[in-house]
XYZ file of C-alpha atoms in Angstrom:
506
model
C 65.783 -176.044 74.398
C 63.372 -177.738 76.780
C 59.897 -178.550 75.518
C 56.937 -179.684 77.577
C 54.637 -182.488 76.497
C 51.085 -181.209 76.081
C 49.691 -183.763 73.613
C 50.430 -187.425 73.023
C 49.555 -190.072 70.472
C 49.585 -193.602 71.850
C 49.052 -196.741 69.759
C 50.827 -199.881 70.911
C 50.674 -203.628 70.408
C 52.114 -204.443 73.851
C 50.126 -202.898 76.695
C 52.218 -204.046 79.687
C 53.508 -201.009 81.598
C 51.317 -198.617 79.639
C 49.001 -197.973 82.599
C 51.657 -196.038 84.514
C 52.465 -193.945 81.428
C 48.816 -193.084 80.795
C 48.261 -192.170 84.450
C 51.339 -189.943 84.528
C 50.275 -188.175 81.341
C 46.797 -187.640 82.783
C 48.227 -186.120 85.970
C 50.104 -183.609 83.838
C 46.941 -182.716 81.922
C 48.291 -184.070 78.638
C 45.678 -184.584 75.909
C 45.882 -188.190 74.663
C 44.945 -189.426 71.193
C 44.713 -193.141 70.560
C 43.311 -195.934 68.383
C 41.600 -199.310 68.644
C 42.688 -201.589 71.451
C 45.002 -199.005 72.978
C 42.176 -196.497 73.162
C 39.912 -199.027 74.902
C 42.701 -199.937 77.332
C 43.208 -196.305 78.360
C 39.451 -195.726 78.669
C 39.206 -198.723 80.999
C 41.740 -196.985 83.238
C 39.237 -194.123 83.546
C 41.511 -191.713 81.703
C 40.129 -189.312 79.067
C 41.272 -190.198 75.539
C 40.338 -188.888 72.099
C 39.950 -191.356 69.242
C 42.137 -190.668 66.218
C 39.002 -191.119 64.098
C 37.512 -188.106 65.887
C 40.613 -186.071 65.008
C 40.699 -187.141 61.358
C 36.913 -187.449 60.777
C 37.794 -190.661 58.970
C 37.194 -194.240 60.162
C 39.690 -197.068 60.396
C 39.368 -198.943 57.090
C 40.561 -202.063 55.279
C 40.440 -204.219 58.371
C 42.569 -201.783 60.344
C 45.284 -201.526 57.700
C 44.612 -197.779 57.379
C 43.762 -195.731 60.465
C 46.521 -193.222 61.308
C 47.786 -192.458 57.790
C 46.197 -188.995 57.627
C 47.487 -185.393 57.288
C 45.929 -184.381 60.613
C 48.013 -187.018 62.370
C 51.263 -186.643 60.466
C 50.929 -182.876 60.207
C 50.716 -182.710 63.988
C 53.848 -184.809 64.345
C 55.939 -183.259 61.562
C 54.904 -179.650 61.965
C 57.907 -177.446 62.800
C 57.054 -175.256 65.758
C 59.699 -172.678 64.782
C 58.303 -172.317 61.260
C 55.718 -169.568 60.876
C 54.498 -171.161 57.632
C 54.062 -174.607 59.263
C 52.211 -173.073 62.195
C 49.958 -171.072 59.844
C 49.025 -174.195 57.875
C 48.444 -176.236 61.042
C 46.060 -173.550 62.271
C 44.369 -173.273 58.855
C 43.654 -177.016 58.685
C 42.944 -177.406 62.417
C 45.913 -179.733 63.012
C 46.920 -180.048 66.676
C 50.635 -180.308 67.471
C 51.594 -183.731 68.826
C 54.494 -183.577 71.287
C 54.821 -187.259 72.212
C 54.424 -190.371 70.081
C 54.323 -193.723 71.891
C 54.084 -196.403 69.207
C 55.524 -199.888 68.885
C 55.452 -202.356 65.999
C 53.606 -205.552 65.180
C 55.684 -208.587 66.257
C 56.918 -209.556 62.803
C 59.986 -211.496 63.992
C 58.057 -213.469 66.588
C 55.404 -214.324 64.005
C 58.009 -215.672 61.586
C 59.809 -217.557 64.366
C 56.521 -219.115 65.461
C 56.059 -220.769 62.068
C 52.987 -218.771 61.073
C 51.533 -218.974 57.584
C 52.757 -216.596 54.891
C 49.446 -214.716 55.038
C 49.746 -214.199 58.799
C 53.340 -213.060 58.431
C 52.371 -210.474 55.815
C 49.648 -209.094 58.082
C 52.275 -208.521 60.776
C 54.195 -206.096 58.557
C 53.510 -202.802 60.282
C 52.911 -199.793 58.021
C 51.330 -197.083 60.137
C 53.524 -197.765 63.151
C 56.771 -197.478 61.199
C 55.532 -194.289 59.541
C 54.539 -192.690 62.849
C 57.833 -193.602 64.488
C 59.911 -192.286 61.595
C 57.916 -189.065 61.432
C 58.316 -188.390 65.145
C 62.022 -189.275 65.043
C 62.573 -186.975 62.055
C 60.991 -184.068 63.919
C 62.863 -184.764 67.161
C 63.413 -181.008 67.471
C 59.800 -180.781 68.622
C 58.559 -184.326 69.224
C 59.595 -187.081 71.613
C 59.263 -190.629 70.266
C 59.058 -193.805 72.326
C 59.240 -196.816 70.001
C 59.553 -199.692 72.463
C 58.143 -200.675 75.831
C 61.764 -201.012 76.977
C 61.828 -197.203 77.159
C 58.704 -196.803 79.282
C 60.823 -196.518 82.419
C 62.777 -193.616 80.936
C 59.608 -191.926 79.756
C 58.064 -192.336 83.190
C 61.046 -190.546 84.756
C 60.593 -187.676 82.289
C 56.931 -187.394 83.242
C 57.327 -187.713 86.998
C 60.735 -186.193 87.721
C 60.958 -183.543 85.016
C 57.315 -182.510 84.753
C 57.088 -183.828 81.183
C 59.900 -181.617 79.872
C 62.670 -182.816 77.539
C 65.751 -181.207 76.042
C 67.045 -181.631 72.497
C 69.728 -184.154 73.518
C 67.165 -186.443 75.127
C 64.809 -186.250 72.167
C 67.634 -186.928 69.712
C 68.751 -189.987 71.692
C 65.275 -191.476 71.593
C 64.999 -190.586 67.888
C 68.220 -192.433 67.135
C 66.899 -195.487 68.956
C 63.618 -195.215 67.046
C 65.428 -195.226 63.703
C 67.473 -198.245 64.837
C 64.209 -200.066 65.637
C 62.575 -199.305 62.278
C 65.816 -200.125 60.444
C 66.048 -203.479 62.219
C 62.373 -204.151 61.508
C 62.771 -203.440 57.785
C 65.913 -205.576 57.656
C 64.062 -208.563 59.075
C 61.211 -208.073 56.603
C 63.644 -207.861 53.699
C 65.456 -211.005 54.856
C 62.139 -212.856 55.002
C 61.293 -211.879 51.418
C 64.838 -212.486 50.236
C 64.760 -216.119 51.297
C 62.757 -216.629 48.128
C 63.811 -213.736 45.896
C 67.574 -213.970 46.550
C 68.640 -210.430 45.721
C 72.440 -209.976 46.033
C 72.162 -207.563 48.973
C 73.987 -207.763 52.300
C 71.957 -206.739 55.342
C 72.505 -207.484 58.997
C 70.903 -206.074 62.101
C 71.234 -207.043 65.758
C 70.002 -205.032 68.734
C 71.500 -207.107 71.531
C 74.935 -205.669 72.285
C 77.479 -206.759 74.894
C 80.325 -204.291 75.368
C 83.537 -206.253 75.932
C 86.547 -205.242 78.008
C 88.480 -204.883 74.758
C 88.865 -206.519 71.368
C 91.470 -209.019 70.267
C 94.107 -206.886 72.012
C 93.823 -204.386 74.886
C 94.233 -201.375 72.580
C 91.230 -202.460 70.471
C 87.565 -201.906 71.274
C 85.238 -204.889 71.133
C 81.492 -205.559 71.157
C 79.507 -208.767 70.756
C 76.201 -208.379 68.950
C 73.833 -211.228 69.690
C 71.908 -212.926 72.471
C 74.208 -215.378 74.242
C 71.427 -216.228 76.680
C 69.712 -218.174 73.910
C 72.680 -220.554 73.797
C 74.303 -220.502 77.236
C 73.577 -220.125 80.911
C 76.566 -218.534 82.642
C 77.232 -220.548 85.799
C 80.420 -218.902 86.963
C 83.621 -217.108 86.141
C 84.859 -213.788 84.883
C 83.393 -211.642 82.138
C 83.673 -213.152 78.674
C 86.306 -211.569 76.439
C 86.534 -211.147 72.671
C 89.059 -213.991 72.403
C 87.000 -216.184 74.720
C 83.997 -215.813 72.433
C 85.990 -216.584 69.290
C 87.426 -219.734 70.858
C 84.116 -220.785 72.410
C 82.533 -220.586 68.974
C 85.283 -222.807 67.546
C 84.929 -225.260 70.420
C 81.164 -225.757 70.218
C 81.173 -225.928 66.411
C 83.782 -228.694 66.562
C 82.454 -230.815 69.404
C 78.895 -230.333 68.145
C 79.731 -232.510 65.118
C 80.181 -235.631 67.261
C 77.530 -237.966 68.610
C 79.820 -240.061 70.838
C 81.046 -238.612 74.143
C 83.682 -236.149 72.933
C 85.955 -233.482 74.390
C 87.613 -230.688 72.427
C 90.324 -228.396 73.771
C 90.774 -225.200 71.762
C 93.621 -222.696 71.645
C 93.466 -219.714 69.281
C 90.526 -221.318 67.415
C 92.455 -224.543 66.660
C 92.086 -227.843 68.475
C 95.075 -228.931 70.538
C 93.084 -231.807 72.002
C 90.199 -233.891 70.666
C 88.994 -237.356 71.555
C 85.886 -239.544 71.569
C 85.423 -242.323 74.130
C 82.705 -244.325 75.839
C 82.713 -242.043 78.894
C 83.316 -238.304 79.073
C 86.040 -238.638 81.725
C 87.972 -240.982 79.440
C 87.442 -238.612 76.512
C 88.840 -235.729 78.565
C 91.963 -237.663 79.538
C 92.547 -238.664 75.925
C 91.982 -235.117 74.661
C 94.366 -233.660 77.240
C 97.028 -236.212 76.325
C 97.095 -234.862 72.748
C 99.042 -231.784 73.862
C 99.000 -231.042 77.603
C 101.236 -228.008 77.161
C 99.009 -226.238 74.655
C 95.897 -227.098 76.684
C 97.052 -224.668 79.377
C 94.805 -221.594 79.207
C 92.548 -223.129 76.576
C 88.807 -223.542 76.085
C 87.194 -226.936 76.756
C 83.917 -228.078 75.218
C 82.183 -231.385 75.920
C 78.984 -232.865 74.496
C 77.940 -234.761 77.618
C 77.132 -233.679 81.195
C 80.199 -233.155 83.381
C 80.162 -235.579 86.297
C 82.172 -235.432 89.495
C 84.923 -237.711 88.209
C 85.456 -235.557 85.124
C 85.403 -232.344 87.160
C 88.056 -233.733 89.509
C 90.282 -234.507 86.522
C 89.747 -231.092 84.961
C 90.220 -229.092 88.114
C 94.006 -229.441 88.157
C 94.309 -227.754 84.744
C 94.233 -223.997 84.235
C 91.734 -223.280 81.494
C 89.694 -220.214 80.534
C 86.275 -221.737 79.981
C 84.325 -224.993 80.041
C 81.190 -225.525 77.971
C 78.927 -228.513 78.694
C 75.232 -229.385 78.321
C 74.959 -229.975 82.084
C 76.956 -230.203 85.303
C 76.441 -232.462 88.297
C 76.009 -230.324 91.455
C 79.217 -231.637 93.037
C 81.082 -231.210 89.760
C 79.928 -227.602 89.595
C 81.073 -227.006 93.156
C 84.514 -228.377 92.313
C 84.885 -226.361 89.125
C 83.774 -223.154 90.845
C 86.767 -223.404 93.174
C 88.611 -221.241 90.629
C 86.563 -218.029 90.740
C 87.629 -216.716 87.308
C 86.947 -219.980 85.491
C 84.110 -219.455 83.006
C 81.445 -222.171 83.176
C 78.730 -222.264 80.546
C 75.711 -224.541 80.364
C 75.222 -225.217 76.664
C 71.493 -225.116 75.946
C 71.410 -225.656 72.199
C 73.605 -226.071 69.156
C 73.440 -223.138 66.773
C 74.170 -223.675 63.092
C 74.636 -220.389 61.278
C 73.885 -220.923 57.571
C 75.895 -217.894 56.397
C 79.247 -216.474 57.463
C 80.695 -213.084 56.684
C 83.792 -211.005 57.378
C 84.897 -207.474 56.605
C 87.651 -207.193 53.992
C 89.082 -204.144 52.230
C 86.182 -201.689 51.873
C 83.439 -204.310 51.869
C 82.111 -207.573 53.229
C 82.643 -211.159 52.093
C 79.606 -213.425 52.487
C 79.476 -217.184 51.973
C 77.345 -220.145 52.919
C 78.745 -221.930 55.944
C 80.866 -225.063 55.522
C 78.341 -227.610 56.783
C 79.730 -230.602 54.865
C 81.172 -233.479 56.843
C 82.139 -236.459 54.733
C 81.354 -239.988 55.903
C 82.532 -243.379 54.705
C 79.572 -243.895 52.408
C 80.794 -240.975 50.282
C 84.496 -241.941 50.308
C 86.058 -242.924 47.017
C 88.772 -245.516 47.626
C 91.487 -244.821 45.035
C 94.167 -247.296 46.153
C 94.574 -251.052 45.923
C 94.366 -251.345 49.692
C 90.991 -250.523 51.242
C 90.764 -248.949 54.709
C 89.861 -251.259 57.578
C 86.820 -250.596 59.740
C 89.062 -249.033 62.400
C 90.762 -246.865 59.807
C 87.424 -245.741 58.376
C 86.260 -244.647 61.838
C 89.503 -242.766 62.406
C 89.338 -241.160 58.965
C 85.837 -239.849 59.707
C 87.153 -238.496 63.008
C 90.215 -236.917 61.385
C 88.149 -235.257 58.645
C 86.041 -233.453 61.249
C 89.205 -232.448 63.100
C 90.977 -231.042 60.030
C 87.838 -229.252 58.837
C 88.070 -227.038 61.923
C 91.804 -226.257 61.599
C 93.198 -223.202 59.858
C 94.663 -223.955 56.430
C 96.978 -225.502 55.577
C 95.725 -228.093 58.033
C 96.732 -231.669 58.816
C 95.143 -233.960 61.399
C 96.586 -237.275 62.576
C 94.227 -239.615 64.422
C 94.317 -243.009 66.040
C 91.558 -244.710 68.015
C 89.396 -241.561 67.713
C 92.053 -239.387 69.291
C 93.814 -236.432 67.710
C 97.433 -237.495 68.210
C 99.016 -234.810 66.047
C 97.936 -231.751 64.110
C 99.145 -228.544 62.580
C 97.412 -225.552 61.106
C 98.013 -222.238 59.425
C 101.145 -223.324 57.586
C 102.043 -221.935 54.162
C 103.293 -225.371 53.163
C 101.271 -228.578 53.468
C 104.515 -230.540 53.751
C 105.567 -228.404 56.727
C 102.125 -228.863 58.308
C 102.438 -232.644 58.023
C 106.010 -232.793 59.274
C 105.206 -230.632 62.277
C 102.091 -232.716 63.056
C 104.266 -235.842 63.042
C 106.844 -234.161 65.269
C 104.164 -233.106 67.752
C 102.732 -236.628 67.877
C 106.158 -238.107 68.618
C 106.935 -235.391 71.162
C 103.844 -236.378 73.141
C 104.704 -240.068 73.017
C 102.284 -241.347 70.368
C 103.017 -244.343 68.157
C 102.096 -243.377 64.604
C 101.991 -246.931 63.333
C 98.392 -247.588 62.300
C 97.419 -243.916 62.512
C 95.474 -242.098 59.797
C 95.972 -238.671 58.258
C 93.454 -236.156 56.892
C 94.281 -233.100 54.833
C 91.991 -230.126 54.266
C 93.037 -229.882 50.595
C 94.557 -232.069 47.875
C 98.215 -233.007 47.465
C 99.824 -231.338 44.445
C 102.748 -233.774 44.737
C 103.235 -237.216 46.305
C 105.587 -235.897 49.017
C 102.929 -235.923 51.759
C 102.078 -239.554 50.965
C 105.744 -240.541 51.185
C 106.250 -238.677 54.471
C 103.143 -240.330 55.929
C 104.277 -243.792 54.888
C 107.705 -243.257 56.428
C 106.039 -242.265 59.735
C 103.910 -245.437 59.863
C 100.578 -243.888 58.837
C 98.385 -246.489 57.106
C 95.414 -244.533 55.720
C 94.885 -241.082 54.245
C 91.851 -238.934 53.455
C 92.127 -235.973 51.120
C 89.745 -234.186 48.728
C 91.552 -235.152 45.515
C 91.319 -232.981 42.445
C 94.967 -232.324 41.621
C 96.196 -232.865 38.064
C 98.899 -234.979 39.749
C 96.484 -237.147 41.770
C 97.775 -240.289 40.082
C 101.283 -239.653 41.408
C 99.938 -239.614 44.970
C 97.869 -242.736 44.277
C 100.916 -244.545 42.879
C 102.972 -243.536 45.923
C 100.261 -244.835 48.280
C 100.054 -248.131 46.386
C 103.811 -248.492 46.484
C 103.788 -247.954 50.248
C 100.763 -250.177 50.872
C 98.717 -247.274 52.209
C 94.950 -246.938 51.828
C 93.799 -243.596 50.490
C 90.327 -242.175 49.972
C 89.173 -239.088 48.120
C 86.345 -237.150 49.735
C 85.723 -234.732 46.882
C 85.303 -231.845 49.335
C 87.929 -229.257 50.249
C 87.845 -227.603 53.674
C 89.956 -224.454 53.386
C 89.661 -222.286 56.487
C 91.207 -218.831 56.629
């Protein structure tokens, strides 16, 4: 059933765009109630407005904390027009029906993000606004609610094109959005408090939604919730897919751990190429050499600007996406020669402190794996100590294996991933396949190092490494059979360090 707007309550923090709304309401002869700064703003437009204090016969008190929390306001919003009893009581207590509520909320999130004091943050917790929005949304059968300036354009169309009339479907849609806004607002407030209180409650809310072509496979639906514009500028290419986003996340998390010029090539979330060099073009060539076959159709991430020389080298390879902090103009022109190639300018590294995934009928939540072990925390457990070159390669290999699916093995030499394997049910198989891949791509394993994401329950991996020519190993340690692996390394003349940190990744 269509209902016409005859009365409106307006109280907003953000005034931009409100002038057109107020003027349209005035043209329709709508009676406007308002408060404080919003009331003054509308009066300055020369539009008649009635103060809420005049309606309630009660002033704004407690520094503005209480001004709309009154039966004459909420009765007008919540009163059911099809209820004879509600209408009788509204008439008895002189409560006018309110058909439109335009209210937004104090900028709590922006205040927290701006580093404000705790006292200032608390003052930006909106009480009246949330209550008004929820009341209007609850009574959507009779009341239209506009809870964000983003919906002013839609409201303006209702006022100008439909003479201020709305149907139930329209009002319910805006009510649903209003509840999503108040829910999100309360979630952010709870998360702020819970940083200190630490209640075991899982909450997550994100309004920015990007509908994807499909999910992991074409028969699955997919949506990304988040604001990619905070992290990337899209400079070219096709629409990002679900799998693109998963791999891009893996790529930037991996390459973001390096300070030297580094290139990572990712396929199905695992690195098939990784190298650090003095120049980014050299790093790209070394990363590609790790596994040129698997690099086809992959995701490339670099931590230095892409120059013309690097772009020329990359351009001959088919890859889905390239992420870099900057692109030379000529490099960008070259890379744009493939119209579907996704090019992203990487504006900032994002470290998410918590990760979660849906399992069974619930959600698993854990702190993110932000540990990266360096030489000063290594525990040398063998007679032979790693050389400086081996220590550098071990640090490199540990980062590489940390980002592989378990069971993971990374082989490195001269800060280049020369062999790797991931997702194996057997660590021995992972190592053997990593060695095979290294040999297949022409690498000499003599003097290489190996890193494992978890400890060795038996000495077999040490023996296999020694036979392949590997001279240094990094592993977490912690097995009841650690000594057997140490003895095997000593017998083979291999250096081995324990990091004390496992990096399972499932």
